[in-house]
CSV table of N, CA and C in Angstrom, one decimal:
chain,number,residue,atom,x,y,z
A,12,UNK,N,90.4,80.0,80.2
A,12,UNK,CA,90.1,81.0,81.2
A,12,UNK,C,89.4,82.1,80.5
A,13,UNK,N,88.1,82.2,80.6
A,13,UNK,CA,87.2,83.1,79.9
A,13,UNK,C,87.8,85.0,80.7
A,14,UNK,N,88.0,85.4,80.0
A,14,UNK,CA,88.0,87.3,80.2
A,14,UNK,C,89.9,87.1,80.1
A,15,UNK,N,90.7,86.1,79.7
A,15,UNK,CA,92.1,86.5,79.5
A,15,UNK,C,92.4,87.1,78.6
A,16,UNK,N,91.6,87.7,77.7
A,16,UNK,CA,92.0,88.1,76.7
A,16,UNK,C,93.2,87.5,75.6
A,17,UNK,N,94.1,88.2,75.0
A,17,UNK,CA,95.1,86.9,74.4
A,17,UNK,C,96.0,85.9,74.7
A,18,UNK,N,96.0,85.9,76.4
A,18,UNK,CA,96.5,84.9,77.0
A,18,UNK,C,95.6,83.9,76.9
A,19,UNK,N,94.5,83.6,76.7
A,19,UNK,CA,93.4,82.6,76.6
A,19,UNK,C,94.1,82.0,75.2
A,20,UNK,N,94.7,82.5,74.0
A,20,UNK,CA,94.8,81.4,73.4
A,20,UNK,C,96.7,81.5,72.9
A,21,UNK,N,97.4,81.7,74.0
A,21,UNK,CA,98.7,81.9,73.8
A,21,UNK,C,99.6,80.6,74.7
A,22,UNK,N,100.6,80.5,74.0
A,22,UNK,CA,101.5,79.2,73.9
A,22,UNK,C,102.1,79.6,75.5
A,23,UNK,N,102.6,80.9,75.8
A,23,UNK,CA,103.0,80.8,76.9
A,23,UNK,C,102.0,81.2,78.1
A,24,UNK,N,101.0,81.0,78.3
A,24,UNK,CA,99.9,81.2,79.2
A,24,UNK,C,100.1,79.9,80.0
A,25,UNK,N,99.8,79.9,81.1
A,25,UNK,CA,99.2,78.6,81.6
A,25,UNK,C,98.5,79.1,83.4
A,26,UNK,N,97.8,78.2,83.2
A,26,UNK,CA,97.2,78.6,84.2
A,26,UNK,C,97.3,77.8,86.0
A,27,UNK,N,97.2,78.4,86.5
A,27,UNK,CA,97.4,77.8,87.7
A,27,UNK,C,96.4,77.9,89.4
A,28,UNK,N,95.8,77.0,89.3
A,28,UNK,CA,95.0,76.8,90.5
A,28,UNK,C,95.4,76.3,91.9
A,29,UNK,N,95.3,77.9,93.0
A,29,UNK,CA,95.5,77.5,94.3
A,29,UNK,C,94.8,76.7,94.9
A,30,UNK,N,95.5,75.8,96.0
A,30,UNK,CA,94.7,75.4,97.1
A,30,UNK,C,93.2,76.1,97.8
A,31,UNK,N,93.4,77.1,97.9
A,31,UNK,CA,92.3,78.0,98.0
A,31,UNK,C,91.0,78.1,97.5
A,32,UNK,N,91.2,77.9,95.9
A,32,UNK,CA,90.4,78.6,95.1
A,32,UNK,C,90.4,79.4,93.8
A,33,UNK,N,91.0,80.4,94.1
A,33,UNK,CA,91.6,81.1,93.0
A,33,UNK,C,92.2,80.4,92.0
A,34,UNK,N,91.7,81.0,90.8
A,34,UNK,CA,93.2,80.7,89.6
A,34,UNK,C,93.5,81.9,89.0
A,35,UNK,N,95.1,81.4,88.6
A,35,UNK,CA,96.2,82.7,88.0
A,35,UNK,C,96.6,82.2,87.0
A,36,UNK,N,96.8,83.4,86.3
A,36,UNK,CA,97.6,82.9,84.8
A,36,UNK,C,99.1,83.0,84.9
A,37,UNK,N,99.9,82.3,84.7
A,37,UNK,CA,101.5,82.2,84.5
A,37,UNK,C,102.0,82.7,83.3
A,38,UNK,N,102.3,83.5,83.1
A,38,UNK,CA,103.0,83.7,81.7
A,38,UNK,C,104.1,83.2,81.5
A,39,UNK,N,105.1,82.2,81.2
A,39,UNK,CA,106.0,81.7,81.2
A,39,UNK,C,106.9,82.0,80.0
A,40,UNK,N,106.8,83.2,79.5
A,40,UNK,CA,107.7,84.3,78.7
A,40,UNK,C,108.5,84.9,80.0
A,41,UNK,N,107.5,84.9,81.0
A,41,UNK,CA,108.0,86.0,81.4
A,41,UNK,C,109.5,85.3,82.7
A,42,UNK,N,109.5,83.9,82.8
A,42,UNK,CA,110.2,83.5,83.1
A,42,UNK,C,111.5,83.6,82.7
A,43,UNK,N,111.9,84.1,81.1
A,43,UNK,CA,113.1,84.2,81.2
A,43,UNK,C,113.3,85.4,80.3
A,44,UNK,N,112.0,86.4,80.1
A,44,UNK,CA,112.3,87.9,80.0
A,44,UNK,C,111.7,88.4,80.5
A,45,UNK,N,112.8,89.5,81.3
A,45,UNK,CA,111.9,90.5,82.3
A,45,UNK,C,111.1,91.6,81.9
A,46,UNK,N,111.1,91.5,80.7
A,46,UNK,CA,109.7,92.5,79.8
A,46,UNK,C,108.4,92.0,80.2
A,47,UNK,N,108.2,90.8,81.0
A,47,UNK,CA,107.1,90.6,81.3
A,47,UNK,C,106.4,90.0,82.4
A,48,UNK,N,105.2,90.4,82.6
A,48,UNK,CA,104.7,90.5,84.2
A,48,UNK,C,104.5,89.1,84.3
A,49,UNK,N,105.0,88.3,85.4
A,49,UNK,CA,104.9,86.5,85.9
A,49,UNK,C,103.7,86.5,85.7
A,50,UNK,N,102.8,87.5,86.4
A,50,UNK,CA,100.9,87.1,86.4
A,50,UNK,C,100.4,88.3,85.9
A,51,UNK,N,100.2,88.5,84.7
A,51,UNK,CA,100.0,89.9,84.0
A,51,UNK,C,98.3,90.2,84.5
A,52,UNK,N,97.8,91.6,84.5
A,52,UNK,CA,96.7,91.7,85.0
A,52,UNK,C,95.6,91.3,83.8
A,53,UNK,N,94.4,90.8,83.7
A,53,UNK,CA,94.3,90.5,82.9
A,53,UNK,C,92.7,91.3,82.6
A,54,UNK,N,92.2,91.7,81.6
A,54,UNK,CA,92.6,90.8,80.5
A,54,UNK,C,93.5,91.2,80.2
A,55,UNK,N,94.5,90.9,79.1
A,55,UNK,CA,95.4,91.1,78.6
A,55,UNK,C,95.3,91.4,76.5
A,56,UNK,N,95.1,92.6,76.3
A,56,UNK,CA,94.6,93.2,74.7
A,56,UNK,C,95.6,93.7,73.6
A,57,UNK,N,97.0,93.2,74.4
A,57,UNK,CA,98.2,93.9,73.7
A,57,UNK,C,99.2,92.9,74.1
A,58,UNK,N,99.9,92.5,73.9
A,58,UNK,CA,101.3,91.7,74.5
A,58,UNK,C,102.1,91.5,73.4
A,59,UNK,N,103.6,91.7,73.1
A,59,UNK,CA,104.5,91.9,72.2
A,59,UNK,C,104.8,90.5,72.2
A,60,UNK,N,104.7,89.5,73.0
A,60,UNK,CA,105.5,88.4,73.4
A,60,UNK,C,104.6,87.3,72.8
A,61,UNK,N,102.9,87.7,72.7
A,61,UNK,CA,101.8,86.5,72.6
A,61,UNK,C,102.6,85.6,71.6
A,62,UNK,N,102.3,84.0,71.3
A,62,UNK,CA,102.4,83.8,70.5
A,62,UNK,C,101.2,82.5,70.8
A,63,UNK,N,100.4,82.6,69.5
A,63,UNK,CA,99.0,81.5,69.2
A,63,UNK,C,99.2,80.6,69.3
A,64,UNK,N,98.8,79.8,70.4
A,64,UNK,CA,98.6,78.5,70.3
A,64,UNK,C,97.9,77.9,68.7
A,65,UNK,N,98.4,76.5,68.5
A,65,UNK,CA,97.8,75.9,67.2
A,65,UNK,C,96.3,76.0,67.4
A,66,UNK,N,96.1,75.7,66.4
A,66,UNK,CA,94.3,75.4,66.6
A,66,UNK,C,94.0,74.1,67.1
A,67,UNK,N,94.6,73.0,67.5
A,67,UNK,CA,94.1,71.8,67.8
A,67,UNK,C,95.2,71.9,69.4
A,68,UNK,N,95.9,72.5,69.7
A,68,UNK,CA,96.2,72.6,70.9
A,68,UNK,C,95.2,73.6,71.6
A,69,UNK,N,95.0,74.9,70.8
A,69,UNK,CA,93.6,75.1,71.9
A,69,UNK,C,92.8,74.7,72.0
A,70,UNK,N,92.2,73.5,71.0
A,70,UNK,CA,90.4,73.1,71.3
A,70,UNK,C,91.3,72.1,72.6
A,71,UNK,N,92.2,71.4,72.6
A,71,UNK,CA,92.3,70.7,73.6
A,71,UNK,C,92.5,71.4,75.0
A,72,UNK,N,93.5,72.3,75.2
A,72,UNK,CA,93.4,73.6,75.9
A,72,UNK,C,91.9,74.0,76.6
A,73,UNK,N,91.1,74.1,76.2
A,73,UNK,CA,89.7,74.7,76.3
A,73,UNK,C,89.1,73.1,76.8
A,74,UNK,N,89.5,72.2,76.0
A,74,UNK,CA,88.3,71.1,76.6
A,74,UNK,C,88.9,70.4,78.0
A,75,UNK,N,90.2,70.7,78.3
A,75,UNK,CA,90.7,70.2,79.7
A,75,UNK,C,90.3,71.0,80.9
A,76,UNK,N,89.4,72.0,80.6
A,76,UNK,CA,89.4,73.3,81.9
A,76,UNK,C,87.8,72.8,82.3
């Protein structure tokens, strides 16, 4: 998801596409700390929580979108 800033390449990102149209990012940190926004606004240039996806889980990451 281009303009997420470091949710674009973090382990707990994921993203989710409505019936509608739209897509949202899930932060699924934030599922079980309340330090953090379910659908943070994005981009996102700071987060205490990010943690990097591997390098071969994001080229896969990026080539499924």
């Amino acid at each position: 998801m281009s303009g997420a800033g470091l949710c674009a390449s973090c382990g707990y990102a994921k993203t989710i596409a409505s019936g509608r149209g739209p897509v949202y990012l899930l932060c699924r940190r934030a599922l079980t700390d309340p330090r953090f926004e379910k659908y943070p606004r994005l981009p996102v240039i700071s987060c205490s929580g990010y943690d990097r996806l591997p390098a071969t889980a994001a080229a896969e990451s990026s080539e499924s979108k």
